[in-house]
CSV table of C-alpha atoms in Angstrom, one decimal:
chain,number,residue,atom,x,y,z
N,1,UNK,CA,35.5,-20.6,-16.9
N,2,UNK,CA,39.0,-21.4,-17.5
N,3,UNK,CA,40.6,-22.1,-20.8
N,4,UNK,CA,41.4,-25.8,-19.8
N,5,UNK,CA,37.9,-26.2,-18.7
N,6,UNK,CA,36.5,-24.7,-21.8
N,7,UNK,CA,38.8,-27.0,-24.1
N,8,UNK,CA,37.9,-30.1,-22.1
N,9,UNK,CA,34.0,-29.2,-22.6
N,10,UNK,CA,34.4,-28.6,-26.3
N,11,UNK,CA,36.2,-32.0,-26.5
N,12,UNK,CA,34.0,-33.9,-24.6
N,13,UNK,CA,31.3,-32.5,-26.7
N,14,UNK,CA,32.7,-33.1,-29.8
N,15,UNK,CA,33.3,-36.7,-28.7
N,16,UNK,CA,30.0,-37.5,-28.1
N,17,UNK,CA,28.8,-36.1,-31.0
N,18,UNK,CA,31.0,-38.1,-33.2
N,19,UNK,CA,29.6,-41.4,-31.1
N,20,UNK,CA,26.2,-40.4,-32.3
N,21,UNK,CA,26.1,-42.1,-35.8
N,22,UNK,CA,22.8,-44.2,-36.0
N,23,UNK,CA,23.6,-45.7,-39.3
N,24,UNK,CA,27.0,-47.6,-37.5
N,25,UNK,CA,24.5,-51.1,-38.1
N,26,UNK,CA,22.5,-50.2,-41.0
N,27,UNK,CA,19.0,-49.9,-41.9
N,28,UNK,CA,16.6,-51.8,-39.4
N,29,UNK,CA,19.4,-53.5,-37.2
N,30,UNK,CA,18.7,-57.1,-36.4
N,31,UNK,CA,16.0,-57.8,-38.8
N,32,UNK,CA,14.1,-54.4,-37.8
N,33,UNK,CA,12.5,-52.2,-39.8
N,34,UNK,CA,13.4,-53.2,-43.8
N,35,UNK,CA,15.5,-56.4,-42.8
N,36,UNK,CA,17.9,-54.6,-43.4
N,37,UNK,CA,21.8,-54.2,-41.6
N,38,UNK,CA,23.9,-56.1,-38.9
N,39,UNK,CA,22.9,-55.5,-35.9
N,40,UNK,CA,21.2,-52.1,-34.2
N,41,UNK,CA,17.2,-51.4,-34.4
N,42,UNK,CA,17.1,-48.4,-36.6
N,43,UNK,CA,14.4,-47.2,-38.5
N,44,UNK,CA,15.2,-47.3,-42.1
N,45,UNK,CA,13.0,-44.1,-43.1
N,46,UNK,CA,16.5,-41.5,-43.0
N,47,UNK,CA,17.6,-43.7,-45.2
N,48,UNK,CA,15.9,-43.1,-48.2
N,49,UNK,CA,13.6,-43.5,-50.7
N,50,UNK,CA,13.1,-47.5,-51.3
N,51,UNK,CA,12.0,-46.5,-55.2
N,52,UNK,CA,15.4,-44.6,-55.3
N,53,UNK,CA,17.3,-46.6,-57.1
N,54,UNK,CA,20.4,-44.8,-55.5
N,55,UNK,CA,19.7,-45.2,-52.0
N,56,UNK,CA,20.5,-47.2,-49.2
N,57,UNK,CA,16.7,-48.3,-48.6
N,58,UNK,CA,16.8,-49.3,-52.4
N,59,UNK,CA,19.9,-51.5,-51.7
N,60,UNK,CA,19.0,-53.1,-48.5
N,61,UNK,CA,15.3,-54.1,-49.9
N,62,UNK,CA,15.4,-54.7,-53.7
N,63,UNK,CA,19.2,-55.8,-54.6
N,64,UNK,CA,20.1,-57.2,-51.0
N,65,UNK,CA,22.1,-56.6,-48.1
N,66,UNK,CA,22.9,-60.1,-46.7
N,67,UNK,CA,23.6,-63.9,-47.9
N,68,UNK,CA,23.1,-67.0,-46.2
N,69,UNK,CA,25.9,-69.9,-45.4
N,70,UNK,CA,26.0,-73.6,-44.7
N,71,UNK,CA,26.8,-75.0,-41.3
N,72,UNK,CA,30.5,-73.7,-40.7
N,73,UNK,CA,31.0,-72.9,-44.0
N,74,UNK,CA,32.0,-69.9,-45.3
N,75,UNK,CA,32.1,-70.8,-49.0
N,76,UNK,CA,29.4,-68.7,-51.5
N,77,UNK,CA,26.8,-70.5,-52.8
N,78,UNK,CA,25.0,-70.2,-56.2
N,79,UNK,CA,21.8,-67.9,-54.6
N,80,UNK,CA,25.2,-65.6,-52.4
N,81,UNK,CA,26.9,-64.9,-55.9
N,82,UNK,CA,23.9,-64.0,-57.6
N,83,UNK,CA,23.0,-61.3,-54.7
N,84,UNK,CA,26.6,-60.3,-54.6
N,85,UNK,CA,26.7,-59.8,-58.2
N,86,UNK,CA,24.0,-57.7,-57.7
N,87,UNK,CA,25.4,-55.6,-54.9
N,88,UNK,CA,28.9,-55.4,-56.8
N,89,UNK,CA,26.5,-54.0,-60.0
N,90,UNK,CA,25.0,-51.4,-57.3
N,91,UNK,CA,28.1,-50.3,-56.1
N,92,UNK,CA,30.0,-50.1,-59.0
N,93,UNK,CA,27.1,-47.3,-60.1
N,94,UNK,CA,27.1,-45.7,-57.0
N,95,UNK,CA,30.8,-45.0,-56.1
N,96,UNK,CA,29.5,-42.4,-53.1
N,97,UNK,CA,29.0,-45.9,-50.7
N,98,UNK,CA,31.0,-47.5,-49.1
N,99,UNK,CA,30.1,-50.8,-47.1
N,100,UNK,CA,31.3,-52.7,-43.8
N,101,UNK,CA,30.8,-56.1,-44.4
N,102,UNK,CA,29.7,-58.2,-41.4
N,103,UNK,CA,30.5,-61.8,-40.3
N,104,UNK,CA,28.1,-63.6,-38.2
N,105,UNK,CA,27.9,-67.2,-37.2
N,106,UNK,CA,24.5,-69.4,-35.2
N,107,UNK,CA,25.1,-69.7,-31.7
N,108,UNK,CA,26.4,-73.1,-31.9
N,109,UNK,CA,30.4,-73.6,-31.3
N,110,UNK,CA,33.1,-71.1,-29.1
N,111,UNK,CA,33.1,-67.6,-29.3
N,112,UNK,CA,36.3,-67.6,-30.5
N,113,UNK,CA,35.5,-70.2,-33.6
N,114,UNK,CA,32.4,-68.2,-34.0
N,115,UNK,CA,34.3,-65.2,-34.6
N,116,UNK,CA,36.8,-66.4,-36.6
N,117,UNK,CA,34.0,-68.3,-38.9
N,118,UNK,CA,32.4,-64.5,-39.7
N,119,UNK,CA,35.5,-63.2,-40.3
N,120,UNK,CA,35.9,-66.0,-43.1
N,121,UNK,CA,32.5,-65.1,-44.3
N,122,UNK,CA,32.7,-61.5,-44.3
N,123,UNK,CA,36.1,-61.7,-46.4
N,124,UNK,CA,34.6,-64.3,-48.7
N,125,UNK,CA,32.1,-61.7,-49.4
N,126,UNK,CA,34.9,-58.8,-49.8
N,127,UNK,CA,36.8,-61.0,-52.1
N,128,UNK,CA,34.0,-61.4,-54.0
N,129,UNK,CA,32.8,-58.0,-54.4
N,130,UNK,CA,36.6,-57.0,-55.0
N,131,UNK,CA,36.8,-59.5,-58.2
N,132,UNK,CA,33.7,-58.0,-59.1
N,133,UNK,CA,35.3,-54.5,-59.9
N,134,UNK,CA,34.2,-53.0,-57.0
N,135,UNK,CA,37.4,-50.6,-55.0
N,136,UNK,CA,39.3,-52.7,-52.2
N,137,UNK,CA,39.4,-49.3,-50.6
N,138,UNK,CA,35.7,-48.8,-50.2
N,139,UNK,CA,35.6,-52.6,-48.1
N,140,UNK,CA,36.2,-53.1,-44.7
N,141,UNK,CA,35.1,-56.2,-42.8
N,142,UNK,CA,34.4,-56.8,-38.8
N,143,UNK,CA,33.2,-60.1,-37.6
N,144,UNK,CA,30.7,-60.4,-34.9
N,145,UNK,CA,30.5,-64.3,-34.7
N,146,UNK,CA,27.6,-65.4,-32.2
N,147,UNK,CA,27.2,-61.8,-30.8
N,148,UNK,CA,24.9,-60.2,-32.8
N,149,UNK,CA,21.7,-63.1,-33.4
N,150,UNK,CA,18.7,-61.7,-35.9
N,151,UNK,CA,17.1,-65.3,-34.1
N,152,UNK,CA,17.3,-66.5,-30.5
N,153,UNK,CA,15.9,-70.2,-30.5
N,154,UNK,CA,17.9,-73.9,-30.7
N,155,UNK,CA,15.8,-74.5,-34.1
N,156,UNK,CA,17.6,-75.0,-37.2
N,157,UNK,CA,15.8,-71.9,-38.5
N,158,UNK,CA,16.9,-69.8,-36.1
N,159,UNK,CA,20.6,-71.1,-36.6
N,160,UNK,CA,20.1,-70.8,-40.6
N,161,UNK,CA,19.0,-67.2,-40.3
N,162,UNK,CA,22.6,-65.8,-38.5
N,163,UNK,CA,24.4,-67.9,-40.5
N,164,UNK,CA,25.1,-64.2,-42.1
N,165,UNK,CA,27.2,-61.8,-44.1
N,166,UNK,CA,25.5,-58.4,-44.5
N,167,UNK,CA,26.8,-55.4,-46.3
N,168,UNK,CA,26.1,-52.3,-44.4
N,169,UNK,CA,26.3,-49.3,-47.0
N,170,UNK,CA,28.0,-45.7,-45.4
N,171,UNK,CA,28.1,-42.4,-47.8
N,172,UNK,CA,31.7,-41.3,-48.7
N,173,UNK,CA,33.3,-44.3,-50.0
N,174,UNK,CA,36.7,-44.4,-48.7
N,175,UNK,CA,39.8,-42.4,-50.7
């Protein structure tokens, strides 16, 4: 085998290797395992102890991963800055995280208003956490709108439950 073709393999290797990252939508995915994370269906059990009070299991379960909003509203309410209070608190102890926040929105309205409503949440939620003490540097925020439901029904319960920001914790907080 050539050295080109040798190169190529490595890199193609390489590349799919670094697409392998089960964590990319947190614990449990769209309400799996946990309730915990954005959007995938991954097991939480690699993620830790839930009784370790420095894990990602212990985040997602005891102090919270996600807060609710009103209809097309991306303003915190009392119940979002008392969990977010709580995850700013975590993280401020546990500088090795780092978190992607995500915006979601129901499945009512345009993609494109749905996706710019969960990128209002998600940076309501980053503001938040930032004023809280916690590094801008270790925050990034991607908005999903109407693409990522936990709930599939035309039921106001269903619509409440992706009305969503959830903070999906990574080790090696950003530098």
């Amino acid at each position: 085998m050539s050295v080109a073709a040798k190169s190529l393999l490595l890199i193609a290797v390489l590349g799919l290797a670094a697409c392998n990252n089960p964590d990319r939508y947190g614990a449990g995915g769209a309400g799996g395992a946990g309730g915990a994370g954005g959007a995938g269906g991954i097991d939480t059990t690699g993620l830790g102890d839930p009784n370790n009070p420095t894990s990602i299991a212990y985040f997602n379960q005891t102090v919270g991963d996600r807060v609710l909003f009103a209809v097309d509203q991306s303003t915190l309410s009392p119940e979002a800055r008392g969990v977010l209070t709580a995850q700013a608190n975590w993280l401020n102890q546990n500088a090795g995280y780092a978190a992607i926040i995500e915006g979601h929105a129901d499945e009512q309205g345009t993609r494109e208003y749905n996706l710019a409503l969960g990128a209002r949440r998600a940076a309501a939620v980053q503001n938040f956490l930032i004023s809280q003490g916690v590094a801008a540097n270790r925050l990034r925020t991607i908005s999903y709108g109407k693409e990522r439901p936990l709930e599939v029904c035309s039921e106001e319960a269903c619509y409440a439950k992706n009305r969503r920001a959830v903070t999906v914790l990574s080790a090696g907080a950003g530098a």
